[in-house]
mmCIF file of C-alpha atoms in Angstrom:
data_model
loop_
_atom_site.group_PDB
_atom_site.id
_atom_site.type_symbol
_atom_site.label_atom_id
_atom_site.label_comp_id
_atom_site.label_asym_id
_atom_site.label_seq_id
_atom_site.Cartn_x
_atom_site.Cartn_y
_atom_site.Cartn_z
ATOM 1 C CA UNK F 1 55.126 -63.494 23.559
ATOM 2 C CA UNK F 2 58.387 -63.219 21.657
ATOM 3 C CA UNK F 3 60.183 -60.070 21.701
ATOM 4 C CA UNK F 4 59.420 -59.812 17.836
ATOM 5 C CA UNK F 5 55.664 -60.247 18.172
ATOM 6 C CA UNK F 6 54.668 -56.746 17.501
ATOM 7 C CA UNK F 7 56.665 -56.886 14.516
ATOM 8 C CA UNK F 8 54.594 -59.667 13.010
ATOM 9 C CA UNK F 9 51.930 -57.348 11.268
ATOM 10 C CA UNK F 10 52.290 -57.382 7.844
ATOM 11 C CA UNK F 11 52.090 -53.484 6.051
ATOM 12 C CA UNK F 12 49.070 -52.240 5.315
ATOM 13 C CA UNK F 13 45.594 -51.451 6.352
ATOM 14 C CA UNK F 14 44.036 -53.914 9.235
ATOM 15 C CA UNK F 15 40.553 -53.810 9.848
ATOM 16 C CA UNK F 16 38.339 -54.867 12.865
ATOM 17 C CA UNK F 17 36.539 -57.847 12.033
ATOM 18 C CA UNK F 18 32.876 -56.028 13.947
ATOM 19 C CA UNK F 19 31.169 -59.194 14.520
ATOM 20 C CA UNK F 20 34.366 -60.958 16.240
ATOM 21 C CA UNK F 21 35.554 -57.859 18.120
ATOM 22 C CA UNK F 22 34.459 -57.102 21.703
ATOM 23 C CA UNK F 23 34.958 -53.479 23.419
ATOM 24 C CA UNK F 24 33.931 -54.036 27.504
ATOM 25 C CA UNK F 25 34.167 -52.019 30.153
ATOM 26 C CA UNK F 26 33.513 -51.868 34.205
ATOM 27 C CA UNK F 27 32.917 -49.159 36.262
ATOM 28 C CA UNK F 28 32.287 -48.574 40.079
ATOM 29 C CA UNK F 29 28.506 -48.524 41.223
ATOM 30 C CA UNK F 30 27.631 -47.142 44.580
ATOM 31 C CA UNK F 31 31.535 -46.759 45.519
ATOM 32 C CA UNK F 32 32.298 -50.938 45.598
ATOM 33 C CA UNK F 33 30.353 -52.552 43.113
ATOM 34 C CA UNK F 34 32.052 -53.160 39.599
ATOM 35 C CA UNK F 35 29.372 -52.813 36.794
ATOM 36 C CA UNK F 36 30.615 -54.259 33.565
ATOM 37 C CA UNK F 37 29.323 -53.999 29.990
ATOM 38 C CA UNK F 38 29.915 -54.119 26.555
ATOM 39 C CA UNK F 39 29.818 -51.657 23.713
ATOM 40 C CA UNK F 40 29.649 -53.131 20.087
ATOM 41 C CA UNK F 41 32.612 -52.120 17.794
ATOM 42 C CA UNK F 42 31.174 -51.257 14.521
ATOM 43 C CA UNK F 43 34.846 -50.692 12.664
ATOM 44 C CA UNK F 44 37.626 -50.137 13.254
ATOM 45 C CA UNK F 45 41.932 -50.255 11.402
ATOM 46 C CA UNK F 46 45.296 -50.479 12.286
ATOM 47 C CA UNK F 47 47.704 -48.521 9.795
ATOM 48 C CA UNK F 48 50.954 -50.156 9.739
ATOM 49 C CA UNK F 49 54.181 -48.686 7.463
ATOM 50 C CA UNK F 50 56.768 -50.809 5.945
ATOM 51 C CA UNK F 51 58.625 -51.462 8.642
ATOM 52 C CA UNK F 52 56.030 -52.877 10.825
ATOM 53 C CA UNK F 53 55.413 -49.970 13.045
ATOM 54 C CA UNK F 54 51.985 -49.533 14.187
ATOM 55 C CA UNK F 55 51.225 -45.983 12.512
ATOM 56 C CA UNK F 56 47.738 -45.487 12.897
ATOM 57 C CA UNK F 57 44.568 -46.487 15.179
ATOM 58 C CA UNK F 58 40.843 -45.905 15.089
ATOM 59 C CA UNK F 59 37.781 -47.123 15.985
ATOM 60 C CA UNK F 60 34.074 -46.674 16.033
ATOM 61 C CA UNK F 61 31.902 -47.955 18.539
ATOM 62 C CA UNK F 62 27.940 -48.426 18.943
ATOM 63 C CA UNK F 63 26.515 -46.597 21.905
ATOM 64 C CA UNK F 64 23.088 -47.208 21.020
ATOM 65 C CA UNK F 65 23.549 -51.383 21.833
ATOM 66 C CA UNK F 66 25.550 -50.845 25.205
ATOM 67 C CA UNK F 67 24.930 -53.658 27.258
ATOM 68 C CA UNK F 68 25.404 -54.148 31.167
ATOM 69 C CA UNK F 69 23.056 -56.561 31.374
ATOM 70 C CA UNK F 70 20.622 -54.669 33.081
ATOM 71 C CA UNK F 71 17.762 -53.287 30.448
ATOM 72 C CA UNK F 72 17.193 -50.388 32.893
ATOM 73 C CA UNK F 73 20.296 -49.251 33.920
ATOM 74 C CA UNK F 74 21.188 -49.290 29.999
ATOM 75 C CA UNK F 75 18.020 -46.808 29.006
ATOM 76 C CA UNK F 76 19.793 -44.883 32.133
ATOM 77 C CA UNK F 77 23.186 -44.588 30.685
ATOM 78 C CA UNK F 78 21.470 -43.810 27.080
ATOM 79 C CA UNK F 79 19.679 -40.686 28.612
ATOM 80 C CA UNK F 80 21.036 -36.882 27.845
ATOM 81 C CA UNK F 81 22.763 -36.410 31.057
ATOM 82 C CA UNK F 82 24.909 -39.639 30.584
ATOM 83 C CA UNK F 83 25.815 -40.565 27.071
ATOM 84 C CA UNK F 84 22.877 -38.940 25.404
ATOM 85 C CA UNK F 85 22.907 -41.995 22.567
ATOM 86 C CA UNK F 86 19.747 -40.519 20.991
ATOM 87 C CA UNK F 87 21.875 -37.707 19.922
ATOM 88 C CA UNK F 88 25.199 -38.900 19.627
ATOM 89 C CA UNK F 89 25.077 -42.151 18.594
ATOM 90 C CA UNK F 90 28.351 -42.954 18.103
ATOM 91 C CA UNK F 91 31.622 -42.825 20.394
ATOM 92 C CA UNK F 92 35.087 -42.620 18.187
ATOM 93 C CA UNK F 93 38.861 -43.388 19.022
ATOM 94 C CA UNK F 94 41.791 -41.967 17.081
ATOM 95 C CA UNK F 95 44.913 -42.643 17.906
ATOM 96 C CA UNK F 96 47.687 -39.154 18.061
ATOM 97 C CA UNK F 97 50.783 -40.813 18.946
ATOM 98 C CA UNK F 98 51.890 -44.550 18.593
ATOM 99 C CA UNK F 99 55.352 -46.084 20.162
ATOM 100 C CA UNK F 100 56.541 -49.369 21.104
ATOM 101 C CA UNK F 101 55.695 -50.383 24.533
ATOM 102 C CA UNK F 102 57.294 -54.089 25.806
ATOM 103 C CA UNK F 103 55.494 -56.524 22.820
ATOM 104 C CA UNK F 104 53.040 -54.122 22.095
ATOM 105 C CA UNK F 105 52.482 -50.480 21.482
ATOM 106 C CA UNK F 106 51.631 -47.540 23.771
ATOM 107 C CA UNK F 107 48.555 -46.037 21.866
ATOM 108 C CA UNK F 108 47.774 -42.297 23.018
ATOM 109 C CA UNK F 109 44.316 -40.803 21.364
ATOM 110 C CA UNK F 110 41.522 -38.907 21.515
ATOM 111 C CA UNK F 111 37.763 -40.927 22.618
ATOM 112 C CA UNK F 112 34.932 -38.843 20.916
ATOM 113 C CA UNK F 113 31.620 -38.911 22.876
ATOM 114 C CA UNK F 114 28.625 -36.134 23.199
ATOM 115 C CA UNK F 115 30.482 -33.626 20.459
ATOM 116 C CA UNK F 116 33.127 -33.538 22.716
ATOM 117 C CA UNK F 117 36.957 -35.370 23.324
ATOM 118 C CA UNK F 118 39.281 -36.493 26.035
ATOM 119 C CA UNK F 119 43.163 -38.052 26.351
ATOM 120 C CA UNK F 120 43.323 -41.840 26.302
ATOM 121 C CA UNK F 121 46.041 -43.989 26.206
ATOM 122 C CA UNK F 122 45.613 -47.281 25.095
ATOM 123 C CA UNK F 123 48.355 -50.127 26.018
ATOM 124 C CA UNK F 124 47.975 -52.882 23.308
ATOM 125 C CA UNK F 125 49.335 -56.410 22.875
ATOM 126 C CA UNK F 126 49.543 -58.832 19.970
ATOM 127 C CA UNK F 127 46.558 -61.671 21.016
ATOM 128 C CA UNK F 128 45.329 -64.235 19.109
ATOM 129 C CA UNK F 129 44.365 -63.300 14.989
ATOM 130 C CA UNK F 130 44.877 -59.486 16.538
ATOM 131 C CA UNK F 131 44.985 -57.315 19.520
ATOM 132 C CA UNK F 132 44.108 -56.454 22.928
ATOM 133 C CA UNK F 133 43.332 -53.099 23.954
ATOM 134 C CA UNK F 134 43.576 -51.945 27.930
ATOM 135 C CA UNK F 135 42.938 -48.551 29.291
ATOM 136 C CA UNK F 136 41.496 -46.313 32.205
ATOM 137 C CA UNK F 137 39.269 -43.641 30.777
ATOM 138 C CA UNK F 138 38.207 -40.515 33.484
ATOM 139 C CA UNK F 139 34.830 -39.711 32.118
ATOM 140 C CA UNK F 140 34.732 -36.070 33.639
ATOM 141 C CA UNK F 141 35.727 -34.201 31.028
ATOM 142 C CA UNK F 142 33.699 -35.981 28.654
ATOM 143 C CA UNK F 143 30.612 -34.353 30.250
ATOM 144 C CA UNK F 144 28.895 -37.579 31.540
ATOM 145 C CA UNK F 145 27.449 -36.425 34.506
ATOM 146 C CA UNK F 146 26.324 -38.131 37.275
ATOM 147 C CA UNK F 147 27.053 -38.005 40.969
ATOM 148 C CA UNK F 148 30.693 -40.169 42.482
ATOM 149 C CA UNK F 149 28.657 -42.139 44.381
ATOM 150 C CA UNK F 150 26.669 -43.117 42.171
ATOM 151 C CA UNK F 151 29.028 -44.362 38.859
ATOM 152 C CA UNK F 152 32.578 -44.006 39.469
ATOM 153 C CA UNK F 153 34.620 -41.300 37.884
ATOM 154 C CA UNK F 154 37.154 -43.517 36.195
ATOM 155 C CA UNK F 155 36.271 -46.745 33.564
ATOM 156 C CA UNK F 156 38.110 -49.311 32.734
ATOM 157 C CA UNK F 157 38.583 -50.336 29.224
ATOM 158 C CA UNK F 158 39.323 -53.927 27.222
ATOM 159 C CA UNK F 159 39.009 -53.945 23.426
ATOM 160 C CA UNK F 160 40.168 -57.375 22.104
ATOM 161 C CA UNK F 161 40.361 -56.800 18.317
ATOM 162 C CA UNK F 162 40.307 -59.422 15.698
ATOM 163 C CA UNK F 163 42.083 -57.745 12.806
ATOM 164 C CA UNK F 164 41.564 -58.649 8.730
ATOM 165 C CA UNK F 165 45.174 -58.671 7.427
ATOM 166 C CA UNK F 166 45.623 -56.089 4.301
ATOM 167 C CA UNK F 167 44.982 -57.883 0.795
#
């Protein structure tokens, strides 16, 4: 990457091409065992101001389609005391702060999940027609419940974005 990469978005409004953007995630299972899925994106926009500075972030993602690969696990994960999809379908990121970080951008935000919120902070890179997302999310004060042991308190997190320039 050149040092002028991040600079290389064009002001305007971005927006996540869904189909051709991937959130995934892994978690530890049992204490050893990484379990990894995926987590449609159903939209998603960059802001970005005149300058090319990165002003704004959100996204929306699809709880109800998780996928670890593992039909039963994922009607596990969907139930009440996890992420309760039935009644919160949808999980949101908005970004609070936004500042350059090496190529990228150091995005801090808020994840949305069961009527509730948590800190996240997102370190993202130019990649390819858009972005790539990295972050460890601690799902405790989210209110996903279930025992250490069992699924791991903190969850790694890789969104690789392909962004729609502005018109």
């Amino acid at each position: 990457m050149s040092p002028h990469a991040a600079a290389a978005l064009r002001a305007g409004t971005w927006t996540v091409r869904s189909g051709r953007t991937t959130a995934s995630f892994d978690v530890r299972n049992f204490g050893f065992n990484r379990v990894p899925g995926t987590i449609p994106v159903r939209a998603g926009s960059v802001e970005v101001d005149d300058s090319g500075e990165v002003t704004a972030v959100r996204a929306e993602f699809d709880l109800g389609a998780l996928d670890t690969g593992n039909p039963k696990r994922d009607a596990d994960l969907r139930k009440p005391n996890l992420l309760d999809s039935a009644a919160h379908p949808e999980m949101t990121f908005g970004a609070t702060g936004v500042r350059r970080h090496g190529d990228g951008w150091e995005v801090t935000g808020e994840l949305r999940l069961r009527g509730t919120s948590c800190p996240l902070t997102l370190l993202v890179e130019p990649a390819g027609e858009g972005v790539r997302a990295t972050g460890t999310l601690d799902r405790t004060p989210l209110g996903v419940r279930a025992p250490r042991a069992m699924i791991g308190r903190y969850v790694r997190i890789v969104v690789d974005a392909e962004l729609e320039p502005p018109r």
